[in-house]
Amino acid sequence: MKLTGKLLTTGLVVGGVLGTITVANKLTESMAGELNTVLTGEERRYPWKYGDMFYEVKGDRNAKPLLLIHSFGPGASSHEWRKNIDVLATQFCVYVIDLLGFGLSDRPSIDYTSETFTDLISDFIREVVAKPTVVVAHGITCAFVIADTYRQPKFFERLVLVTPSPTMLQEQTTGPLNAAWKFVLRTPILGQFTYNLLASRRAIRGYYDRQGYHNQGLITDEIVEYIFTSAHQPNARFAAASFLSNYLTMDIHEAFARLPMPITVVLGREGTLTPSEASEAFKRVNPRIDVRIIDKCSQNPQDEQASTFNSLIGEFAGATVTQ
């Protein structure tokens, strides 16, 4: 009888905790609200095998195509290109996408892998853009673009890699801890609660304070609120679970070394790695690349120094961008 009583008590406590967590999850979801784009292009959706991907197009359809691909993290989306699309569209046909699992795209509860995103990007360029494209990728998406370019170089005219991590040039493996962390994050109650803590307004602001921006005055309440809303759309945790558990890493050392087309690496002078360290790491693998360092910015030069960044993209692609 004592054992039965203890089990009953434990069950009630666990049930109460899970009930409280469930209520907290529902409250967080209700606080997020509906997500809308702030970009000004023509809104479209690309039907892919796992779900529809949201994208926008702006500029002369006969102009050189330029594809902007956002970085990863809770709440990541095409929102990060809000200071670039209008200016770049004066000279290019600009495509801006929300990768599957992020922003306004579908968020299926699939197991997201690096191949998921490399396939998605290459299929989109081949089927939608259908021309050799200037591709601008940010953060971890640089690795996916490099892998795609190596496999299908005819669709990639030039690459701009914005603050890529040199770790993508190294072999990386995932172990039991990574698998356990991903499993936890994907669970419906505890995983959602853990993810909500990692993607809280405080956590988002803290990340951008520490790493994202050199000029912390740019981290407005409006930006934090948009990222928070994007991070808390239904099923947003599934893509984030793979990213946060390190399951989206790729070793693209050989691919990067063999790419023949022009490549520019853009680094912020105040980034997490010193520009000289990062530049040396990439040039050791592919000495033909062009490295550009933008002052007074960290991991988001396209936002912190948008005018300089836009001009650099135009110069690299052979166009004069009007600010």
mmCIF file of N, CA, C and O in Angstrom, residues 246-322:
data_model
loop_
_atom_site.group_PDB
_atom_site.id
_atom_site.type_symbol
_atom_site.label_atom_id
_atom_site.label_comp_id
_atom_site.label_asym_id
_atom_site.label_seq_id
_atom_site.Cartn_x
_atom_site.Cartn_y
_atom_site.Cartn_z
ATOM 1 N N ASN A 246 23.531 20.647 -33.337
ATOM 2 C CA ASN A 246 24.703 20.516 -34.215
ATOM 3 C C ASN A 246 24.522 19.464 -35.307
ATOM 4 O O ASN A 246 25.503 18.907 -35.808
ATOM 5 N N TYR A 247 23.271 19.198 -35.712
ATOM 6 C CA TYR A 247 23.008 18.196 -36.734
ATOM 7 C C TYR A 247 22.971 18.765 -38.153
ATOM 8 O O TYR A 247 22.669 18.039 -39.091
ATOM 9 N N LEU A 248 23.301 20.038 -38.317
ATOM 10 C CA LEU A 248 23.292 20.637 -39.654
ATOM 11 C C LEU A 248 24.692 20.963 -40.148
ATOM 12 O O LEU A 248 24.855 21.626 -41.167
ATOM 13 N N THR A 249 25.698 20.494 -39.430
ATOM 14 C CA THR A 249 27.071 20.783 -39.834
ATOM 15 C C THR A 249 27.460 19.964 -41.061
ATOM 16 O O THR A 249 26.956 18.863 -41.276
ATOM 17 N N MET A 250 28.342 20.540 -41.862
ATOM 18 C CA MET A 250 28.858 19.857 -43.048
ATOM 19 C C MET A 250 30.354 20.115 -43.159
ATOM 20 O O MET A 250 30.827 21.211 -42.848
ATOM 21 N N ASP A 251 31.090 19.143 -43.604
ATOM 22 C CA ASP A 251 32.503 19.311 -43.905
ATOM 23 C C ASP A 251 32.606 19.607 -45.400
ATOM 24 O O ASP A 251 32.455 18.707 -46.235
ATOM 25 N N ILE A 252 32.849 20.856 -45.745
ATOM 26 C CA ILE A 252 32.892 21.229 -47.170
ATOM 27 C C ILE A 252 34.309 21.660 -47.581
ATOM 28 O O ILE A 252 34.500 22.404 -48.527
ATOM 29 N N HIS A 253 35.297 21.141 -46.854
ATOM 30 C CA HIS A 253 36.695 21.495 -47.113
ATOM 31 C C HIS A 253 37.068 21.240 -48.582
ATOM 32 O O HIS A 253 37.560 22.142 -49.283
ATOM 33 N N GLU A 254 36.852 20.031 -49.067
ATOM 34 C CA GLU A 254 37.237 19.685 -50.430
ATOM 35 C C GLU A 254 36.418 20.472 -51.445
ATOM 36 O O GLU A 254 36.962 20.975 -52.446
ATOM 37 N N ALA A 255 35.114 20.584 -51.211
ATOM 38 C CA ALA A 255 34.257 21.319 -52.142
ATOM 39 C C ALA A 255 34.701 22.772 -52.255
ATOM 40 O O ALA A 255 34.803 23.326 -53.362
ATOM 41 N N PHE A 256 34.993 23.395 -51.128
ATOM 42 C CA PHE A 256 35.399 24.800 -51.128
ATOM 43 C C PHE A 256 36.719 24.989 -51.857
ATOM 44 O O PHE A 256 36.918 25.974 -52.580
ATOM 45 N N ALA A 257 37.619 24.046 -51.699
ATOM 46 C CA ALA A 257 38.925 24.143 -52.352
ATOM 47 C C ALA A 257 38.820 24.063 -53.873
ATOM 48 O O ALA A 257 39.645 24.637 -54.591
ATOM 49 N N ARG A 258 37.798 23.384 -54.380
ATOM 50 C CA ARG A 258 37.694 23.124 -55.809
ATOM 51 C C ARG A 258 36.778 24.089 -56.565
ATOM 52 O O ARG A 258 36.672 24.005 -57.782
ATOM 53 N N LEU A 259 36.102 24.986 -55.865
ATOM 54 C CA LEU A 259 35.167 25.873 -56.551
ATOM 55 C C LEU A 259 35.919 26.818 -57.487
ATOM 56 O O LEU A 259 36.836 27.518 -57.057
ATOM 57 N N PRO A 260 35.500 26.888 -58.757
ATOM 58 C CA PRO A 260 36.228 27.711 -59.717
ATOM 59 C C PRO A 260 35.695 29.135 -59.860
ATOM 60 O O PRO A 260 36.386 30.007 -60.391
ATOM 61 N N MET A 261 34.453 29.396 -59.435
ATOM 62 C CA MET A 261 33.844 30.708 -59.676
ATOM 63 C C MET A 261 34.307 31.736 -58.654
ATOM 64 O O MET A 261 34.851 31.382 -57.599
ATOM 65 N N PRO A 262 34.098 33.028 -58.944
ATOM 66 C CA PRO A 262 34.493 34.072 -57.989
ATOM 67 C C PRO A 262 33.737 33.942 -56.671
ATOM 68 O O PRO A 262 32.534 33.705 -56.646
ATOM 69 N N ILE A 263 34.470 34.084 -55.563
ATOM 70 C CA ILE A 263 33.893 33.969 -54.227
ATOM 71 C C ILE A 263 34.401 35.124 -53.367
ATOM 72 O O ILE A 263 35.605 35.394 -53.327
ATOM 73 N N THR A 264 33.483 35.785 -52.703
ATOM 74 C CA THR A 264 33.854 36.813 -51.737
ATOM 75 C C THR A 264 33.366 36.400 -50.352
ATOM 76 O O THR A 264 32.209 36.000 -50.190
ATOM 77 N N VAL A 265 34.240 36.478 -49.378
ATOM 78 C CA VAL A 265 33.891 36.240 -47.976
ATOM 79 C C VAL A 265 33.805 37.595 -47.281
ATOM 80 O O VAL A 265 34.758 38.377 -47.336
ATOM 81 N N VAL A 266 32.666 37.893 -46.675
ATOM 82 C CA VAL A 266 32.454 39.167 -46.000
ATOM 83 C C VAL A 266 32.491 38.941 -44.489
ATOM 84 O O VAL A 266 31.732 38.129 -43.956
ATOM 85 N N LEU A 267 33.356 39.675 -43.806
ATOM 86 C CA LEU A 267 33.522 39.533 -42.361
ATOM 87 C C LEU A 267 33.335 40.873 -41.671
ATOM 88 O O LEU A 267 33.699 41.920 -42.232
ATOM 89 N N GLY A 268 32.773 40.852 -40.477
ATOM 90 C CA GLY A 268 32.706 42.055 -39.661
ATOM 91 C C GLY A 268 33.976 42.177 -38.835
ATOM 92 O O GLY A 268 34.465 41.187 -38.288
ATOM 93 N N ARG A 269 34.509 43.376 -38.761
ATOM 94 C CA ARG A 269 35.778 43.544 -38.042
ATOM 95 C C ARG A 269 35.659 43.177 -36.568
ATOM 96 O O ARG A 269 36.616 42.713 -35.953
ATOM 97 N N GLU A 270 34.472 43.345 -36.005
ATOM 98 C CA GLU A 270 34.267 43.030 -34.592
ATOM 99 C C GLU A 270 33.569 41.690 -34.402
ATOM 100 O O GLU A 270 32.854 41.484 -33.424
ATOM 101 N N GLY A 271 33.757 40.754 -35.327
ATOM 102 C CA GLY A 271 33.124 39.445 -35.247
ATOM 103 C C GLY A 271 33.699 38.588 -34.138
ATOM 104 O O GLY A 271 34.667 38.962 -33.465
ATOM 105 N N THR A 272 33.118 37.400 -33.961
ATOM 106 C CA THR A 272 33.555 36.516 -32.879
ATOM 107 C C THR A 272 34.989 36.028 -33.081
ATOM 108 O O THR A 272 35.703 35.770 -32.119
ATOM 109 N N LEU A 273 35.403 35.869 -34.328
ATOM 110 C CA LEU A 273 36.809 35.591 -34.649
ATOM 111 C C LEU A 273 37.428 36.850 -35.230
ATOM 112 O O LEU A 273 36.744 37.628 -35.900
ATOM 113 N N THR A 274 38.708 37.058 -34.977
ATOM 114 C CA THR A 274 39.348 38.212 -35.603
ATOM 115 C C THR A 274 39.355 37.997 -37.111
ATOM 116 O O THR A 274 39.493 36.861 -37.587
ATOM 117 N N PRO A 275 39.196 39.062 -37.901
ATOM 118 C CA PRO A 275 39.164 38.920 -39.360
ATOM 119 C C PRO A 275 40.403 38.227 -39.925
ATOM 120 O O PRO A 275 40.310 37.455 -40.872
ATOM 121 N N SER A 276 41.562 38.487 -39.329
ATOM 122 C CA SER A 276 42.784 37.874 -39.853
ATOM 123 C C SER A 276 42.763 36.364 -39.661
ATOM 124 O O SER A 276 43.178 35.602 -40.542
ATOM 125 N N GLU A 277 42.251 35.888 -38.508
ATOM 126 C CA GLU A 277 42.158 34.451 -38.258
ATOM 127 C C GLU A 277 41.203 33.789 -39.235
ATOM 128 O O GLU A 277 41.514 32.751 -39.831
ATOM 129 N N ALA A 278 40.014 34.383 -39.391
ATOM 130 C CA ALA A 278 39.021 33.804 -40.293
ATOM 131 C C ALA A 278 39.496 33.845 -41.742
ATOM 132 O O ALA A 278 39.364 32.868 -42.482
ATOM 133 N N SER A 279 40.066 34.979 -42.150
ATOM 134 C CA SER A 279 40.549 35.121 -43.520
ATOM 135 C C SER A 279 41.631 34.100 -43.835
ATOM 136 O O SER A 279 41.621 33.457 -44.889
ATOM 137 N N GLU A 280 42.553 33.925 -42.907
ATOM 138 C CA GLU A 280 43.640 32.964 -43.117
ATOM 139 C C GLU A 280 43.096 31.543 -43.241
ATOM 140 O O GLU A 280 43.569 30.761 -44.084
ATOM 141 N N ALA A 281 42.098 31.202 -42.448
ATOM 142 C CA ALA A 281 41.525 29.860 -42.489
ATOM 143 C C ALA A 281 40.915 29.572 -43.856
ATOM 144 O O ALA A 281 41.104 28.484 -44.420
ATOM 145 N N PHE A 282 40.191 30.527 -44.426
ATOM 146 C CA PHE A 282 39.556 30.313 -45.728
ATOM 147 C C PHE A 282 40.569 30.360 -46.868
ATOM 148 O O PHE A 282 40.474 29.584 -47.819
ATOM 149 N N LYS A 283 41.537 31.238 -46.784
ATOM 150 C CA LYS A 283 42.527 31.358 -47.855
ATOM 151 C C LYS A 283 43.476 30.162 -47.910
ATOM 152 O O LYS A 283 44.032 29.846 -48.961
ATOM 153 N N ARG A 284 43.659 29.489 -46.773
ATOM 154 C CA ARG A 284 44.479 28.277 -46.790
ATOM 155 C C ARG A 284 43.837 27.197 -47.658
ATOM 156 O O ARG A 284 44.522 26.405 -48.297
ATOM 157 N N VAL A 285 42.522 27.168 -47.669
ATOM 158 C CA VAL A 285 41.805 26.145 -48.426
ATOM 159 C C VAL A 285 41.590 26.584 -49.878
ATOM 160 O O VAL A 285 41.725 25.781 -50.799
ATOM 161 N N ASN A 286 41.252 27.843 -50.083
ATOM 162 C CA ASN A 286 41.028 28.355 -51.435
ATOM 163 C C ASN A 286 41.663 29.744 -51.541
ATOM 164 O O ASN A 286 41.034 30.763 -51.235
ATOM 165 N N PRO A 287 42.914 29.808 -51.971
ATOM 166 C CA PRO A 287 43.628 31.096 -52.000
ATOM 167 C C PRO A 287 43.068 32.081 -53.025
ATOM 168 O O PRO A 287 43.452 33.257 -53.032
ATOM 169 N N ARG A 288 42.142 31.639 -53.877
ATOM 170 C CA ARG A 288 41.589 32.533 -54.908
ATOM 171 C C ARG A 288 40.480 33.428 -54.385
ATOM 172 O O ARG A 288 40.042 34.346 -55.076
ATOM 173 N N ILE A 289 39.990 33.176 -53.182
ATOM 174 C CA ILE A 289 38.846 33.944 -52.698
ATOM 175 C C ILE A 289 39.239 35.382 -52.368
ATOM 176 O O ILE A 289 40.402 35.689 -52.096
ATOM 177 N N ASP A 290 38.244 36.243 -52.418
ATOM 178 C CA ASP A 290 38.391 37.648 -52.063
ATOM 179 C C ASP A 290 37.765 37.842 -50.692
ATOM 180 O O ASP A 290 36.604 37.477 -50.486
ATOM 181 N N VAL A 291 38.506 38.379 -49.744
ATOM 182 C CA VAL A 291 37.988 38.609 -48.395
ATOM 183 C C VAL A 291 37.798 40.105 -48.191
ATOM 184 O O VAL A 291 38.711 40.898 -48.415
ATOM 185 N N ARG A 292 36.597 40.484 -47.793
ATOM 186 C CA ARG A 292 36.289 41.883 -47.505
ATOM 187 C C ARG A 292 35.907 42.014 -46.031
ATOM 188 O O ARG A 292 35.091 41.241 -45.521
ATOM 189 N N ILE A 293 36.484 42.999 -45.378
ATOM 190 C CA ILE A 293 36.216 43.246 -43.966
ATOM 191 C C ILE A 293 35.493 44.579 -43.827
ATOM 192 O O ILE A 293 35.962 45.601 -44.335
ATOM 193 N N ILE A 294 34.343 44.547 -43.167
ATOM 194 C CA ILE A 294 33.543 45.754 -42.989
ATOM 195 C C ILE A 294 33.675 46.222 -41.541
ATOM 196 O O ILE A 294 33.473 45.444 -40.606
ATOM 197 N N ASP A 295 34.020 47.487 -41.379
ATOM 198 C CA ASP A 295 34.238 48.043 -40.048
ATOM 199 C C ASP A 295 32.928 48.234 -39.291
ATOM 200 O O ASP A 295 31.846 48.336 -39.875
ATOM 201 N N LYS A 296 33.072 48.317 -37.979
ATOM 202 C CA LYS A 296 31.982 48.659 -37.071
ATOM 203 C C LYS A 296 30.780 47.732 -37.195
ATOM 204 O O LYS A 296 29.625 48.170 -37.199
ATOM 205 N N CYS A 297 31.038 46.439 -37.333
ATOM 206 C CA CYS A 297 29.948 45.462 -37.337
ATOM 207 C C CYS A 297 30.489 44.108 -36.895
ATOM 208 O O CYS A 297 31.696 43.872 -36.913
ATOM 209 N N SER A 298 29.576 43.233 -36.524
ATOM 210 C CA SER A 298 29.941 41.908 -36.047
ATOM 211 C C SER A 298 29.442 40.846 -37.020
ATOM 212 O O SER A 298 29.938 40.733 -38.128
ATOM 213 N N GLN A 299 28.409 40.086 -36.624
ATOM 214 C CA GLN A 299 27.952 38.955 -37.426
ATOM 215 C C GLN A 299 26.887 39.323 -38.459
ATOM 216 O O GLN A 299 26.505 38.479 -39.264
ATOM 217 N N ASN A 300 26.410 40.575 -38.435
ATOM 218 C CA ASN A 300 25.322 40.976 -39.339
ATOM 219 C C ASN A 300 25.670 42.250 -40.105
ATOM 220 O O ASN A 300 24.988 43.276 -39.982
ATOM 221 N N PRO A 301 26.701 42.211 -40.946
ATOM 222 C CA PRO A 301 27.081 43.428 -41.686
ATOM 223 C C PRO A 301 26.004 43.913 -42.634
ATOM 224 O O PRO A 301 25.929 45.102 -42.936
ATOM 225 N N GLN A 302 25.136 42.999 -43.129
ATOM 226 C CA GLN A 302 24.069 43.404 -44.037
ATOM 227 C C GLN A 302 23.050 44.309 -43.345
ATOM 228 O O GLN A 302 22.306 45.040 -44.020
ATOM 229 N N ASP A 303 23.048 44.309 -42.028
ATOM 230 C CA ASP A 303 22.146 45.147 -41.252
ATOM 231 C C ASP A 303 22.898 46.318 -40.627
ATOM 232 O O ASP A 303 22.518 47.481 -40.794
ATOM 233 N N GLU A 304 24.012 46.032 -39.948
ATOM 234 C CA GLU A 304 24.751 47.079 -39.236
ATOM 235 C C GLU A 304 25.362 48.113 -40.181
ATOM 236 O O GLU A 304 25.408 49.304 -39.869
ATOM 237 N N GLN A 305 25.865 47.654 -41.321
ATOM 238 C CA GLN A 305 26.483 48.547 -42.296
ATOM 239 C C GLN A 305 25.861 48.265 -43.670
ATOM 240 O O GLN A 305 26.540 47.877 -44.622
ATOM 241 N N ALA A 306 24.548 48.460 -43.749
ATOM 242 C CA ALA A 306 23.796 48.057 -44.944
ATOM 243 C C ALA A 306 24.272 48.770 -46.199
ATOM 244 O O ALA A 306 24.387 48.160 -47.264
ATOM 245 N N SER A 307 24.568 50.058 -46.108
ATOM 246 C CA SER A 307 24.984 50.813 -47.288
ATOM 247 C C SER A 307 26.294 50.271 -47.857
ATOM 248 O O SER A 307 26.418 50.041 -49.067
ATOM 249 N N THR A 308 27.263 50.039 -46.974
ATOM 250 C CA THR A 308 28.544 49.475 -47.405
ATOM 251 C C THR A 308 28.355 48.082 -47.967
ATOM 252 O O THR A 308 28.947 47.721 -48.998
ATOM 253 N N PHE A 309 27.538 47.295 -47.308
ATOM 254 C CA PHE A 309 27.288 45.926 -47.745
ATOM 255 C C PHE A 309 26.631 45.903 -49.125
ATOM 256 O O PHE A 309 27.049 45.154 -50.015
ATOM 257 N N ASN A 310 25.621 46.703 -49.334
ATOM 258 C CA ASN A 310 24.929 46.726 -50.626
ATOM 259 C C ASN A 310 25.860 47.148 -51.755
ATOM 260 O O ASN A 310 25.825 46.582 -52.853
ATOM 261 N N SER A 311 26.693 48.132 -51.492
ATOM 262 C CA SER A 311 27.655 48.577 -52.506
ATOM 263 C C SER A 311 28.652 47.477 -52.831
ATOM 264 O O SER A 311 29.031 47.287 -53.995
ATOM 265 N N LEU A 312 29.074 46.747 -51.804
ATOM 266 C CA LEU A 312 30.010 45.643 -52.024
ATOM 267 C C LEU A 312 29.392 44.565 -52.907
ATOM 268 O O LEU A 312 30.062 44.050 -53.817
ATOM 269 N N ILE A 313 28.122 44.228 -52.667
ATOM 270 C CA ILE A 313 27.452 43.225 -53.487
ATOM 271 C C ILE A 313 27.386 43.691 -54.935
ATOM 272 O O ILE A 313 27.652 42.932 -55.871
ATOM 273 N N GLY A 314 27.050 44.958 -55.132
ATOM 274 C CA GLY A 314 26.983 45.490 -56.488
ATOM 275 C C GLY A 314 28.343 45.462 -57.175
ATOM 276 O O GLY A 314 28.452 45.052 -58.332
ATOM 277 N N GLU A 315 29.381 45.871 -56.456
ATOM 278 C CA GLU A 315 30.730 45.847 -57.021
ATOM 279 C C GLU A 315 31.162 44.444 -57.396
ATOM 280 O O GLU A 315 31.691 44.206 -58.486
ATOM 281 N N PHE A 316 30.896 43.510 -56.531
ATOM 282 C CA PHE A 316 31.308 42.128 -56.770
ATOM 283 C C PHE A 316 30.597 41.547 -57.982
ATOM 284 O O PHE A 316 31.170 40.773 -58.754
ATOM 285 N N ALA A 317 29.321 41.897 -58.160
ATOM 286 C CA ALA A 317 28.522 41.327 -59.256
ATOM 287 C C ALA A 317 28.538 42.184 -60.507
ATOM 288 O O ALA A 317 27.802 41.931 -61.451
ATOM 289 N N GLY A 318 29.362 43.236 -60.498
ATOM 290 C CA GLY A 318 29.506 44.039 -61.705
ATOM 291 C C GLY A 318 28.376 45.006 -61.945
ATOM 292 O O GLY A 318 28.027 45.316 -63.098
ATOM 293 N N ALA A 319 27.782 45.554 -60.860
ATOM 294 C CA ALA A 319 26.681 46.513 -61.007
ATOM 295 C C ALA A 319 26.910 47.672 -60.064
ATOM 296 O O ALA A 319 27.590 47.555 -59.044
ATOM 297 N N THR A 320 26.358 48.821 -60.423
ATOM 298 C CA THR A 320 26.437 50.000 -59.562
ATOM 299 C C THR A 320 25.120 50.127 -58.819
ATOM 300 O O THR A 320 24.064 50.345 -59.412
ATOM 301 N N VAL A 321 25.177 49.942 -57.518
ATOM 302 C CA VAL A 321 23.978 49.972 -56.697
ATOM 303 C C VAL A 321 23.706 51.376 -56.215
ATOM 304 O O VAL A 321 24.582 52.042 -55.654
ATOM 305 N N THR A 322 22.491 51.865 -56.442
ATOM 306 C CA THR A 322 22.080 53.170 -55.995
ATOM 307 C C THR A 322 21.424 53.072 -54.621
ATOM 308 O O THR A 322 20.432 52.362 -54.456
#
